[in-house]
Protein backbone atom coordinates (compact mmCIF):
# COMPACT_ATOMS: atom_id res chain seq x y z
CA UNK A 1 0.00 0.00 0.00
CA UNK A 2 1.41 3.44 -0.92
CA UNK A 3 1.60 6.20 1.69
CA UNK A 4 -0.59 8.80 0.00
CA UNK A 5 -3.63 9.89 2.02
CA UNK A 6 -6.67 11.95 1.10
CA UNK A 7 -8.15 14.13 3.85
CA UNK A 8 -11.53 15.78 3.28
CA UNK A 9 -12.79 18.53 5.57
CA UNK A 10 -9.06 19.13 5.89
CA UNK A 11 -9.36 22.77 6.97
CA UNK A 12 -11.54 21.80 9.95
CA UNK A 13 -10.45 20.96 13.47
CA UNK A 14 -10.30 17.19 13.07
CA UNK A 15 -8.97 17.37 9.51
CA UNK A 16 -6.00 19.45 10.61
CA UNK A 17 -5.25 17.10 13.49
CA UNK A 18 -5.36 14.06 11.19
CA UNK A 19 -3.05 15.83 8.74
CA UNK A 20 -0.50 16.46 11.50
CA UNK A 21 -0.61 12.80 12.61
CA UNK A 22 -0.29 11.41 9.09
CA UNK A 23 2.60 13.74 8.18
CA UNK A 24 4.40 12.62 11.34
CA UNK A 25 3.95 9.02 10.15
CA UNK A 26 5.45 9.78 6.73
CA UNK A 27 2.33 10.10 4.58
CA UNK A 28 2.04 12.45 1.60
CA UNK A 29 -1.26 14.30 1.64
CA UNK A 30 -4.04 15.50 -0.61
CA UNK A 31 -6.15 17.98 1.37
CA UNK A 32 -9.67 19.07 0.38
CA UNK A 33 -11.94 21.93 1.42
CA UNK A 34 -14.73 23.90 -0.23
CA UNK A 35 -12.58 26.99 0.33
CA UNK A 36 -9.04 27.14 -1.08
CA UNK A 37 -8.26 30.09 1.20
CA UNK A 38 -8.89 27.99 4.29
CA UNK A 39 -6.51 25.31 2.98
CA UNK A 40 -3.79 27.87 2.32
CA UNK A 41 -4.29 29.28 5.81
CA UNK A 42 -3.97 25.82 7.34
CA UNK A 43 -1.16 24.37 5.22
CA UNK A 44 0.68 27.23 3.49
CA UNK A 45 2.02 25.72 0.27
CA UNK A 46 2.32 22.18 1.65
CA UNK A 47 0.47 19.17 0.20
CA UNK A 48 -1.73 18.93 -2.88
CA UNK A 49 -4.62 21.28 -2.09
CA UNK A 50 -7.96 20.81 -3.87
CA UNK A 51 -10.99 23.07 -3.60
CA UNK A 52 -14.09 20.90 -3.96
CA UNK A 53 -17.38 20.05 -2.30
CA UNK A 54 -17.31 16.37 -1.38
CA UNK A 55 -21.06 16.29 -0.81
CA UNK A 56 -21.68 16.02 -4.56
CA UNK A 57 -20.62 13.42 -7.12
CA UNK A 58 -19.18 16.19 -9.30
CA UNK A 59 -17.10 17.50 -6.39
CA UNK A 60 -15.71 14.07 -5.61
CA UNK A 61 -14.92 13.47 -9.29
CA UNK A 62 -12.96 16.75 -9.34
CA UNK A 63 -10.89 15.57 -6.35
CA UNK A 64 -9.86 12.29 -8.00
CA UNK A 65 -9.22 13.92 -11.38
CA UNK A 66 -6.93 16.57 -9.87
CA UNK A 67 -5.14 14.01 -7.72
CA UNK A 68 -4.57 11.73 -10.72
CA UNK A 69 -3.33 14.71 -12.77
CA UNK A 70 -0.70 15.24 -10.05
CA UNK A 71 0.08 11.50 -10.19
CA UNK A 72 -1.22 11.01 -6.65
CA UNK A 73 -3.47 7.99 -6.11
CA UNK A 74 -4.47 7.79 -2.45
CA UNK A 75 -4.42 4.46 -0.63
CA UNK A 76 -5.93 6.03 2.51
CA UNK A 77 -8.98 8.21 3.07
CA UNK A 78 -9.81 10.18 6.22
CA UNK A 79 -13.23 11.68 5.59
CA UNK A 80 -13.54 14.55 8.09
CA UNK A 81 -16.46 16.42 6.52
CA UNK A 82 -19.48 16.91 8.74
CA UNK A 83 -21.51 19.32 10.80
CA UNK A 84 -23.63 19.39 13.93
CA UNK A 85 -27.26 20.52 13.60
CA UNK A 86 -29.00 20.34 16.95
CA UNK A 87 -32.72 20.56 17.65
CA UNK A 88 -35.69 18.28 18.25
CA UNK A 89 -37.28 16.56 15.26
CA UNK A 90 -40.44 18.72 15.27
CA UNK A 91 -38.54 22.00 15.30
CA UNK A 92 -35.79 21.38 12.75
CA UNK A 93 -36.25 23.11 9.42
CA UNK A 94 -36.18 21.11 6.22
CA UNK A 95 -33.12 23.08 5.13
CA UNK A 96 -31.18 22.29 8.32
CA UNK A 97 -32.05 18.60 8.13
CA UNK A 98 -31.03 18.42 4.46
CA UNK A 99 -27.76 20.21 5.28
CA UNK A 100 -27.06 17.77 8.11
CA UNK A 101 -27.66 14.72 5.90
CA UNK A 102 -25.63 16.20 3.07
CA UNK A 103 -22.62 17.13 5.20
CA UNK A 104 -22.51 13.94 7.24
CA UNK A 105 -23.98 11.09 5.20
CA UNK A 106 -24.21 12.10 1.53
CA UNK A 107 -20.62 13.37 1.53
CA UNK A 108 -19.37 10.13 3.14
CA UNK A 109 -21.24 8.00 0.60
CA UNK A 110 -19.95 9.83 -2.48
CA UNK A 111 -16.40 10.28 -1.20
CA UNK A 112 -16.08 6.63 -0.23
CA UNK A 113 -17.56 5.69 -3.60
CA UNK A 114 -14.93 7.73 -5.44
CA UNK A 115 -12.11 6.36 -3.28
CA UNK A 116 -13.10 2.70 -3.56
CA UNK A 117 -13.84 3.04 -7.28
CA UNK A 118 -10.34 4.40 -7.95
CA UNK A 119 -8.69 1.68 -5.85
CA UNK A 120 -10.66 -1.11 -7.53
CA UNK A 121 -9.84 0.23 -10.98
CA UNK A 122 -6.13 0.24 -10.08
CA UNK A 123 -6.45 -3.18 -8.35
CA UNK A 124 -4.85 -1.67 -5.24
CA UNK A 125 -5.54 -2.23 -1.54
CA UNK A 126 -6.42 0.67 0.74
CA UNK A 127 -8.09 1.84 3.92
CA UNK A 128 -10.76 4.40 4.73
CA UNK A 129 -11.99 5.87 7.98
CA UNK A 130 -15.31 7.69 8.31
CA UNK A 131 -16.43 9.78 11.27
CA UNK A 132 -19.60 8.97 13.18
CA UNK A 133 -20.63 10.27 16.62
CA UNK A 134 -21.71 8.96 20.01
CA UNK A 135 -25.18 10.19 19.05
CA UNK A 136 -25.55 7.31 16.57
CA UNK A 137 -25.42 4.70 19.35
CA UNK A 138 -27.19 6.25 22.32
CA UNK A 139 -30.23 8.49 22.38
CA UNK A 140 -29.11 12.03 23.12
CA UNK A 141 -31.67 14.85 23.39
CA UNK A 142 -31.90 17.24 20.42
CA UNK A 143 -29.55 15.11 18.30
CA UNK A 144 -32.20 13.50 16.06
CA UNK A 145 -30.81 14.81 12.78
CA UNK A 146 -27.14 14.12 13.45
CA UNK A 147 -28.01 10.74 15.02
CA UNK A 148 -29.91 9.72 11.89
CA UNK A 149 -27.10 10.87 9.61
CA UNK A 150 -24.32 9.24 11.63
CA UNK A 151 -26.25 5.98 12.02
CA UNK A 152 -26.30 5.98 8.22
CA UNK A 153 -22.53 6.48 8.21
CA UNK A 154 -22.11 3.45 10.50
CA UNK A 155 -24.26 1.32 8.16
CA UNK A 156 -22.16 2.56 5.25
CA UNK A 157 -18.97 1.48 7.04
CA UNK A 158 -20.22 -2.09 7.52
CA UNK A 159 -21.75 -2.42 4.06
CA UNK A 160 -18.70 -1.11 2.22
CA UNK A 161 -16.32 -3.13 4.42
CA UNK A 162 -18.21 -6.27 3.41
CA UNK A 163 -18.23 -5.42 -0.30
CA UNK A 164 -14.50 -4.71 -0.56
CA UNK A 165 -12.75 -6.87 2.04
CA UNK A 166 -11.93 -9.56 -0.51
CA UNK A 167 -9.81 -7.11 -2.53
CA UNK A 168 -7.95 -5.76 0.52
CA UNK A 169 -9.86 -2.51 1.00
CA UNK A 170 -10.63 -1.84 4.68
CA UNK A 171 -13.39 0.52 5.85
CA UNK A 172 -13.72 1.57 9.48
CA UNK A 173 -15.37 4.35 11.46
CA UNK A 174 -14.74 6.30 14.63
CA UNK A 175 -17.44 7.60 16.99
CA UNK A 176 -16.22 10.49 19.15
CA UNK A 177 -17.94 12.30 21.93
CA UNK A 178 -17.67 16.06 21.95
CA UNK A 179 -14.27 17.46 20.91
CA UNK A 180 -12.99 20.98 21.14
CA UNK A 181 -13.02 22.06 17.47
CA UNK A 182 -14.51 24.96 15.48
CA UNK A 183 -17.74 22.93 15.15
CA UNK A 184 -18.28 23.09 18.92
CA UNK A 185 -16.77 26.51 19.69
CA UNK A 186 -20.18 28.02 20.55
CA UNK A 187 -21.12 25.13 22.89
CA UNK A 188 -17.73 25.18 24.64
CA UNK A 189 -17.18 28.96 24.64
CA UNK A 190 -17.71 29.57 28.37
CA UNK A 191 -16.14 27.81 31.35
CA UNK A 192 -19.64 27.03 32.63
CA UNK A 193 -20.61 25.47 29.28
CA UNK A 194 -17.46 23.34 29.20
CA UNK A 195 -18.07 22.18 32.73
CA UNK A 196 -21.71 21.28 32.03
CA UNK A 197 -20.71 19.25 28.96
CA UNK A 198 -17.81 17.51 30.73
CA UNK A 199 -20.08 16.40 33.58
CA UNK A 200 -22.08 14.25 31.14
CA UNK A 201 -19.04 12.03 30.50
CA UNK A 202 -17.93 9.22 32.82
CA UNK A 203 -14.22 10.00 32.29
CA UNK A 204 -13.09 13.48 33.36
CA UNK A 205 -12.34 16.18 30.81
CA UNK A 206 -13.26 16.69 27.16
CA UNK A 207 -12.07 14.91 24.04
CA UNK A 208 -9.55 16.41 21.66
CA UNK A 209 -9.17 16.18 17.91
CA UNK A 210 -5.55 15.07 18.42
CA UNK A 211 -6.44 11.92 20.33
CA UNK A 212 -9.09 10.94 17.78
CA UNK A 213 -6.63 11.68 14.97
CA UNK A 214 -4.15 9.21 16.49
CA UNK A 215 -6.81 6.49 16.42
CA UNK A 216 -7.70 7.35 12.83
CA UNK A 217 -4.04 7.25 11.78
CA UNK A 218 -3.72 3.82 13.39
CA UNK A 219 -6.82 2.54 11.57
CA UNK A 220 -5.33 3.71 8.26
CA UNK A 221 -1.95 2.12 8.94
CA UNK A 222 -0.74 -1.41 8.29
CA UNK A 223 -0.85 -1.96 12.06
CA UNK A 224 -4.63 -2.27 11.66
CA UNK A 225 -4.32 -4.65 8.69
CA UNK A 226 -6.81 -7.14 10.21
CA UNK A 227 -9.39 -4.52 11.19
CA UNK A 228 -12.38 -3.74 9.00
CA UNK A 229 -16.09 -3.01 9.38
CA UNK A 230 -15.62 -1.60 12.90
CA UNK A 231 -16.81 1.64 14.45
CA UNK A 232 -14.47 2.57 17.29
CA UNK A 233 -15.91 4.71 20.05
CA UNK A 234 -13.63 7.32 21.65
CA UNK A 235 -16.12 9.00 23.90
CA UNK A 236 -15.00 8.93 27.53
CA UNK A 237 -17.46 6.10 28.17
CA UNK A 238 -20.52 8.13 27.12
CA UNK A 239 -22.27 5.51 24.97
CA UNK A 240 -21.66 2.40 27.08
CA UNK A 241 -21.54 3.29 30.79
CA UNK A 242 -23.41 5.62 33.08
CA UNK A 243 -21.50 8.35 34.90
CA UNK A 244 -21.63 8.47 38.69
CA UNK A 245 -23.94 11.28 39.75
CA UNK A 246 -21.45 14.14 40.31
N1 LIG B 1 -16.37 18.32 17.21
C1 LIG B 1 -17.14 17.41 17.82
O1 LIG B 1 -17.47 17.51 19.00
C2 LIG B 1 -17.62 16.21 17.04
C3 LIG B 1 -18.31 15.21 17.73
C4 LIG B 1 -18.76 14.09 17.05
C5 LIG B 1 -18.51 13.98 15.69
N2 LIG B 1 -17.83 14.98 15.04
C6 LIG B 1 -17.57 14.82 13.61
O2 LIG B 1 -16.20 15.00 13.35
C7 LIG B 1 -16.02 15.42 11.98
C8 LIG B 1 -15.09 16.61 11.95
O3 LIG B 1 -15.73 17.71 12.58
P1 LIG B 1 -14.91 18.91 13.24
O4 LIG B 1 -15.21 18.89 14.67
O5 LIG B 1 -13.49 18.91 12.77
O6 LIG B 1 -15.69 20.15 12.61
P2 LIG B 1 -15.17 21.36 11.69
O7 LIG B 1 -13.96 21.96 12.26
O8 LIG B 1 -16.38 22.23 11.47
O9 LIG B 1 -14.78 20.64 10.32
C9 LIG B 1 -15.74 20.00 9.49
C10 LIG B 1 -15.51 20.35 8.02
O10 LIG B 1 -16.58 19.79 7.25
C11 LIG B 1 -16.80 20.60 6.11
N3 LIG B 1 -18.25 20.78 5.90
C12 LIG B 1 -19.16 21.19 6.79
N4 LIG B 1 -20.38 21.21 6.22
C13 LIG B 1 -20.23 20.79 4.94
C14 LIG B 1 -21.14 20.58 3.85
N5 LIG B 1 -22.46 20.85 3.95
N6 LIG B 1 -20.63 20.12 2.70
C15 LIG B 1 -19.31 19.88 2.57
N7 LIG B 1 -18.41 20.06 3.57
C16 LIG B 1 -18.87 20.51 4.73
C17 LIG B 1 -16.16 21.96 6.39
O11 LIG B 1 -15.13 22.07 5.45
P3 LIG B 1 -14.94 23.34 4.46
O12 LIG B 1 -15.89 24.43 4.90
O13 LIG B 1 -13.50 23.68 4.65
O14 LIG B 1 -15.25 22.76 3.13
C18 LIG B 1 -15.57 21.85 7.77
O15 LIG B 1 -14.27 22.38 7.86
C19 LIG B 1 -17.43 15.67 11.46
O16 LIG B 1 -17.91 14.54 10.75
C20 LIG B 1 -18.25 15.84 12.73
O17 LIG B 1 -19.64 15.53 12.54
C21 LIG B 1 -17.37 16.09 15.69
Coordinates of C-alpha atoms and ligand atoms in Angstrom, one line a residue:
X1 CA 0.0 0.0 0.0
X2 CA 1.4 3.4 -0.9
X3 CA 1.6 6.2 1.7
X4 CA -0.6 8.8 0.0
X5 CA -3.6 9.9 2.0
X6 CA -6.7 11.9 1.1
X7 CA -8.2 14.1 3.9
X8 CA -11.5 15.8 3.3
X9 CA -12.8 18.5 5.6
X10 CA -9.1 19.1 5.9
X11 CA -9.4 22.8 7.0
X12 CA -11.5 21.8 9.9
X13 CA -10.4 21.0 13.5
X14 CA -10.3 17.2 13.1
X15 CA -9.0 17.4 9.5
X16 CA -6.0 19.5 10.6
X17 CA -5.3 17.1 13.5
X18 CA -5.4 14.1 11.2
X19 CA -3.1 15.8 8.7
X20 CA -0.5 16.5 11.5
X21 CA -0.6 12.8 12.6
X22 CA -0.3 11.4 9.1
X23 CA 2.6 13.7 8.2
X24 CA 4.4 12.6 11.3
X25 CA 4.0 9.0 10.1
X26 CA 5.4 9.8 6.7
X27 CA 2.3 10.1 4.6
X28 CA 2.0 12.5 1.6
X29 CA -1.3 14.3 1.6
X30 CA -4.0 15.5 -0.6
X31 CA -6.2 18.0 1.4
X32 CA -9.7 19.1 0.4
X33 CA -11.9 21.9 1.4
X34 CA -14.7 23.9 -0.2
X35 CA -12.6 27.0 0.3
X36 CA -9.0 27.1 -1.1
X37 CA -8.3 30.1 1.2
X38 CA -8.9 28.0 4.3
X39 CA -6.5 25.3 3.0
X40 CA -3.8 27.9 2.3
X41 CA -4.3 29.3 5.8
X42 CA -4.0 25.8 7.3
X43 CA -1.2 24.4 5.2
X44 CA 0.7 27.2 3.5
X45 CA 2.0 25.7 0.3
X46 CA 2.3 22.2 1.7
X47 CA 0.5 19.2 0.2
X48 CA -1.7 18.9 -2.9
X49 CA -4.6 21.3 -2.1
X50 CA -8.0 20.8 -3.9
X51 CA -11.0 23.1 -3.6
X52 CA -14.1 20.9 -4.0
X53 CA -17.4 20.1 -2.3
X54 CA -17.3 16.4 -1.4
X55 CA -21.1 16.3 -0.8
X56 CA -21.7 16.0 -4.6
X57 CA -20.6 13.4 -7.1
X58 CA -19.2 16.2 -9.3
X59 CA -17.1 17.5 -6.4
X60 CA -15.7 14.1 -5.6
X61 CA -14.9 13.5 -9.3
X62 CA -13.0 16.7 -9.3
X63 CA -10.9 15.6 -6.4
X64 CA -9.9 12.3 -8.0
X65 CA -9.2 13.9 -11.4
X66 CA -6.9 16.6 -9.9
X67 CA -5.1 14.0 -7.7
X68 CA -4.6 11.7 -10.7
X69 CA -3.3 14.7 -12.8
X70 CA -0.7 15.2 -10.0
X71 CA 0.1 11.5 -10.2
X72 CA -1.2 11.0 -6.7
X73 CA -3.5 8.0 -6.1
X74 CA -4.5 7.8 -2.5
X75 CA -4.4 4.5 -0.6
X76 CA -5.9 6.0 2.5
X77 CA -9.0 8.2 3.1
X78 CA -9.8 10.2 6.2
X79 CA -13.2 11.7 5.6
X80 CA -13.5 14.5 8.1
X81 CA -16.5 16.4 6.5
X82 CA -19.5 16.9 8.7
X83 CA -21.5 19.3 10.8
X84 CA -23.6 19.4 13.9
X85 CA -27.3 20.5 13.6
X86 CA -29.0 20.3 17.0
X87 CA -32.7 20.6 17.7
X88 CA -35.7 18.3 18.2
X89 CA -37.3 16.6 15.3
X90 CA -40.4 18.7 15.3
X91 CA -38.5 22.0 15.3
X92 CA -35.8 21.4 12.7
X93 CA -36.2 23.1 9.4
X94 CA -36.2 21.1 6.2
X95 CA -33.1 23.1 5.1
X96 CA -31.2 22.3 8.3
X97 CA -32.0 18.6 8.1
X98 CA -31.0 18.4 4.5
X99 CA -27.8 20.2 5.3
X100 CA -27.1 17.8 8.1
X101 CA -27.7 14.7 5.9
X102 CA -25.6 16.2 3.1
X103 CA -22.6 17.1 5.2
X104 CA -22.5 13.9 7.2
X105 CA -24.0 11.1 5.2
X106 CA -24.2 12.1 1.5
X107 CA -20.6 13.4 1.5
X108 CA -19.4 10.1 3.1
X109 CA -21.2 8.0 0.6
X110 CA -20.0 9.8 -2.5
X111 CA -16.4 10.3 -1.2
X112 CA -16.1 6.6 -0.2
X113 CA -17.6 5.7 -3.6
X114 CA -14.9 7.7 -5.4
X115 CA -12.1 6.4 -3.3
X116 CA -13.1 2.7 -3.6
X117 CA -13.8 3.0 -7.3
X118 CA -10.3 4.4 -7.9
X119 CA -8.7 1.7 -5.9
X120 CA -10.7 -1.1 -7.5
X121 CA -9.8 0.2 -11.0
X122 CA -6.1 0.2 -10.1
X123 CA -6.4 -3.2 -8.4
X124 CA -4.8 -1.7 -5.2
X125 CA -5.5 -2.2 -1.5
X126 CA -6.4 0.7 0.7
X127 CA -8.1 1.8 3.9
X128 CA -10.8 4.4 4.7
X129 CA -12.0 5.9 8.0
X130 CA -15.3 7.7 8.3
X131 CA -16.4 9.8 11.3
X132 CA -19.6 9.0 13.2
X133 CA -20.6 10.3 16.6
X134 CA -21.7 9.0 20.0
X135 CA -25.2 10.2 19.1
X136 CA -25.5 7.3 16.6
X137 CA -25.4 4.7 19.4
X138 CA -27.2 6.3 22.3
X139 CA -30.2 8.5 22.4
X140 CA -29.1 12.0 23.1
X141 CA -31.7 14.9 23.4
X142 CA -31.9 17.2 20.4
X143 CA -29.6 15.1 18.3
X144 CA -32.2 13.5 16.1
X145 CA -30.8 14.8 12.8
X146 CA -27.1 14.1 13.5
X147 CA -28.0 10.7 15.0
X148 CA -29.9 9.7 11.9
X149 CA -27.1 10.9 9.6
X150 CA -24.3 9.2 11.6
X151 CA -26.3 6.0 12.0
X152 CA -26.3 6.0 8.2
X153 CA -22.5 6.5 8.2
X154 CA -22.1 3.4 10.5
X155 CA -24.3 1.3 8.2
X156 CA -22.2 2.6 5.2
X157 CA -19.0 1.5 7.0
X158 CA -20.2 -2.1 7.5
X159 CA -21.8 -2.4 4.1
X160 CA -18.7 -1.1 2.2
X161 CA -16.3 -3.1 4.4
X162 CA -18.2 -6.3 3.4
X163 CA -18.2 -5.4 -0.3
X164 CA -14.5 -4.7 -0.6
X165 CA -12.7 -6.9 2.0
X166 CA -11.9 -9.6 -0.5
X167 CA -9.8 -7.1 -2.5
X168 CA -8.0 -5.8 0.5
X169 CA -9.9 -2.5 1.0
X170 CA -10.6 -1.8 4.7
X171 CA -13.4 0.5 5.8
X172 CA -13.7 1.6 9.5
X173 CA -15.4 4.3 11.5
X174 CA -14.7 6.3 14.6
X175 CA -17.4 7.6 17.0
X176 CA -16.2 10.5 19.2
X177 CA -17.9 12.3 21.9
X178 CA -17.7 16.1 22.0
X179 CA -14.3 17.5 20.9
X180 CA -13.0 21.0 21.1
X181 CA -13.0 22.1 17.5
X182 CA -14.5 25.0 15.5
X183 CA -17.7 22.9 15.2
X184 CA -18.3 23.1 18.9
X185 CA -16.8 26.5 19.7
X186 CA -20.2 28.0 20.6
X187 CA -21.1 25.1 22.9
X188 CA -17.7 25.2 24.6
X189 CA -17.2 29.0 24.6
X190 CA -17.7 29.6 28.4
X191 CA -16.1 27.8 31.4
X192 CA -19.6 27.0 32.6
X193 CA -20.6 25.5 29.3
X194 CA -17.5 23.3 29.2
X195 CA -18.1 22.2 32.7
X196 CA -21.7 21.3 32.0
X197 CA -20.7 19.2 29.0
X198 CA -17.8 17.5 30.7
X199 CA -20.1 16.4 33.6
X200 CA -22.1 14.3 31.1
X201 CA -19.0 12.0 30.5
X202 CA -17.9 9.2 32.8
X203 CA -14.2 10.0 32.3
X204 CA -13.1 13.5 33.4
X205 CA -12.3 16.2 30.8
X206 CA -13.3 16.7 27.2
X207 CA -12.1 14.9 24.0
X208 CA -9.6 16.4 21.7
X209 CA -9.2 16.2 17.9
X210 CA -5.6 15.1 18.4
X211 CA -6.4 11.9 20.3
X212 CA -9.1 10.9 17.8
X213 CA -6.6 11.7 15.0
X214 CA -4.2 9.2 16.5
X215 CA -6.8 6.5 16.4
X216 CA -7.7 7.4 12.8
X217 CA -4.0 7.3 11.8
X218 CA -3.7 3.8 13.4
X219 CA -6.8 2.5 11.6
X220 CA -5.3 3.7 8.3
X221 CA -2.0 2.1 8.9
X222 CA -0.7 -1.4 8.3
X223 CA -0.9 -2.0 12.1
X224 CA -4.6 -2.3 11.7
X225 CA -4.3 -4.7 8.7
X226 CA -6.8 -7.1 10.2
X227 CA -9.4 -4.5 11.2
X228 CA -12.4 -3.7 9.0
X229 CA -16.1 -3.0 9.4
X230 CA -15.6 -1.6 12.9
X231 CA -16.8 1.6 14.4
X232 CA -14.5 2.6 17.3
X233 CA -15.9 4.7 20.1
X234 CA -13.6 7.3 21.6
X235 CA -16.1 9.0 23.9
X236 CA -15.0 8.9 27.5
X237 CA -17.5 6.1 28.2
X238 CA -20.5 8.1 27.1
X239 CA -22.3 5.5 25.0
X240 CA -21.7 2.4 27.1
X241 CA -21.5 3.3 30.8
X242 CA -23.4 5.6 33.1
X243 CA -21.5 8.3 34.9
X244 CA -21.6 8.5 38.7
X245 CA -23.9 11.3 39.7
X246 CA -21.5 14.1 40.3
Ligands
LIG1 N1 -16.4 18.3 17.2 C1 -17.1 17.4 17.8 O1 -17.5 17.5 19.0 C2 -17.6 16.2 17.0 C3 -18.3 15.2 17.7 C4 -18.8 14.1 17.0 C5 -18.5 14.0 15.7 N2 -17.8 15.0 15.0 C6 -17.6 14.8 13.6 O2 -16.2 15.0 13.4 C7 -16.0 15.4 12.0 C8 -15.1 16.6 11.9 O3 -15.7 17.7 12.6 P1 -14.9 18.9 13.2 O4 -15.2 18.9 14.7 O5 -13.5 18.9 12.8 O6 -15.7 20.1 12.6 P2 -15.2 21.4 11.7 O7 -14.0 22.0 12.3 O8 -16.4 22.2 11.5 O9 -14.8 20.6 10.3 C9 -15.7 20.0 9.5 C10 -15.5 20.4 8.0 O10 -16.6 19.8 7.3 C11 -16.8 20.6 6.1 N3 -18.2 20.8 5.9 C12 -19.2 21.2 6.8 N4 -20.4 21.2 6.2 C13 -20.2 20.8 4.9 C14 -21.1 20.6 3.9 N5 -22.5 20.8 4.0 N6 -20.6 20.1 2.7 C15 -19.3 19.9 2.6 N7 -18.4 20.1 3.6 C16 -18.9 20.5 4.7 C17 -16.2 22.0 6.4 O11 -15.1 22.1 5.5 P3 -14.9 23.3 4.5 O12 -15.9 24.4 4.9 O13 -13.5 23.7 4.7 O14 -15.3 22.8 3.1 C18 -15.6 21.8 7.8 O15 -14.3 22.4 7.9 C19 -17.4 15.7 11.5 O16 -17.9 14.5 10.8 C20 -18.3 15.8 12.7 O17 -19.6 15.5 12.5 C21 -17.4 16.1 15.7

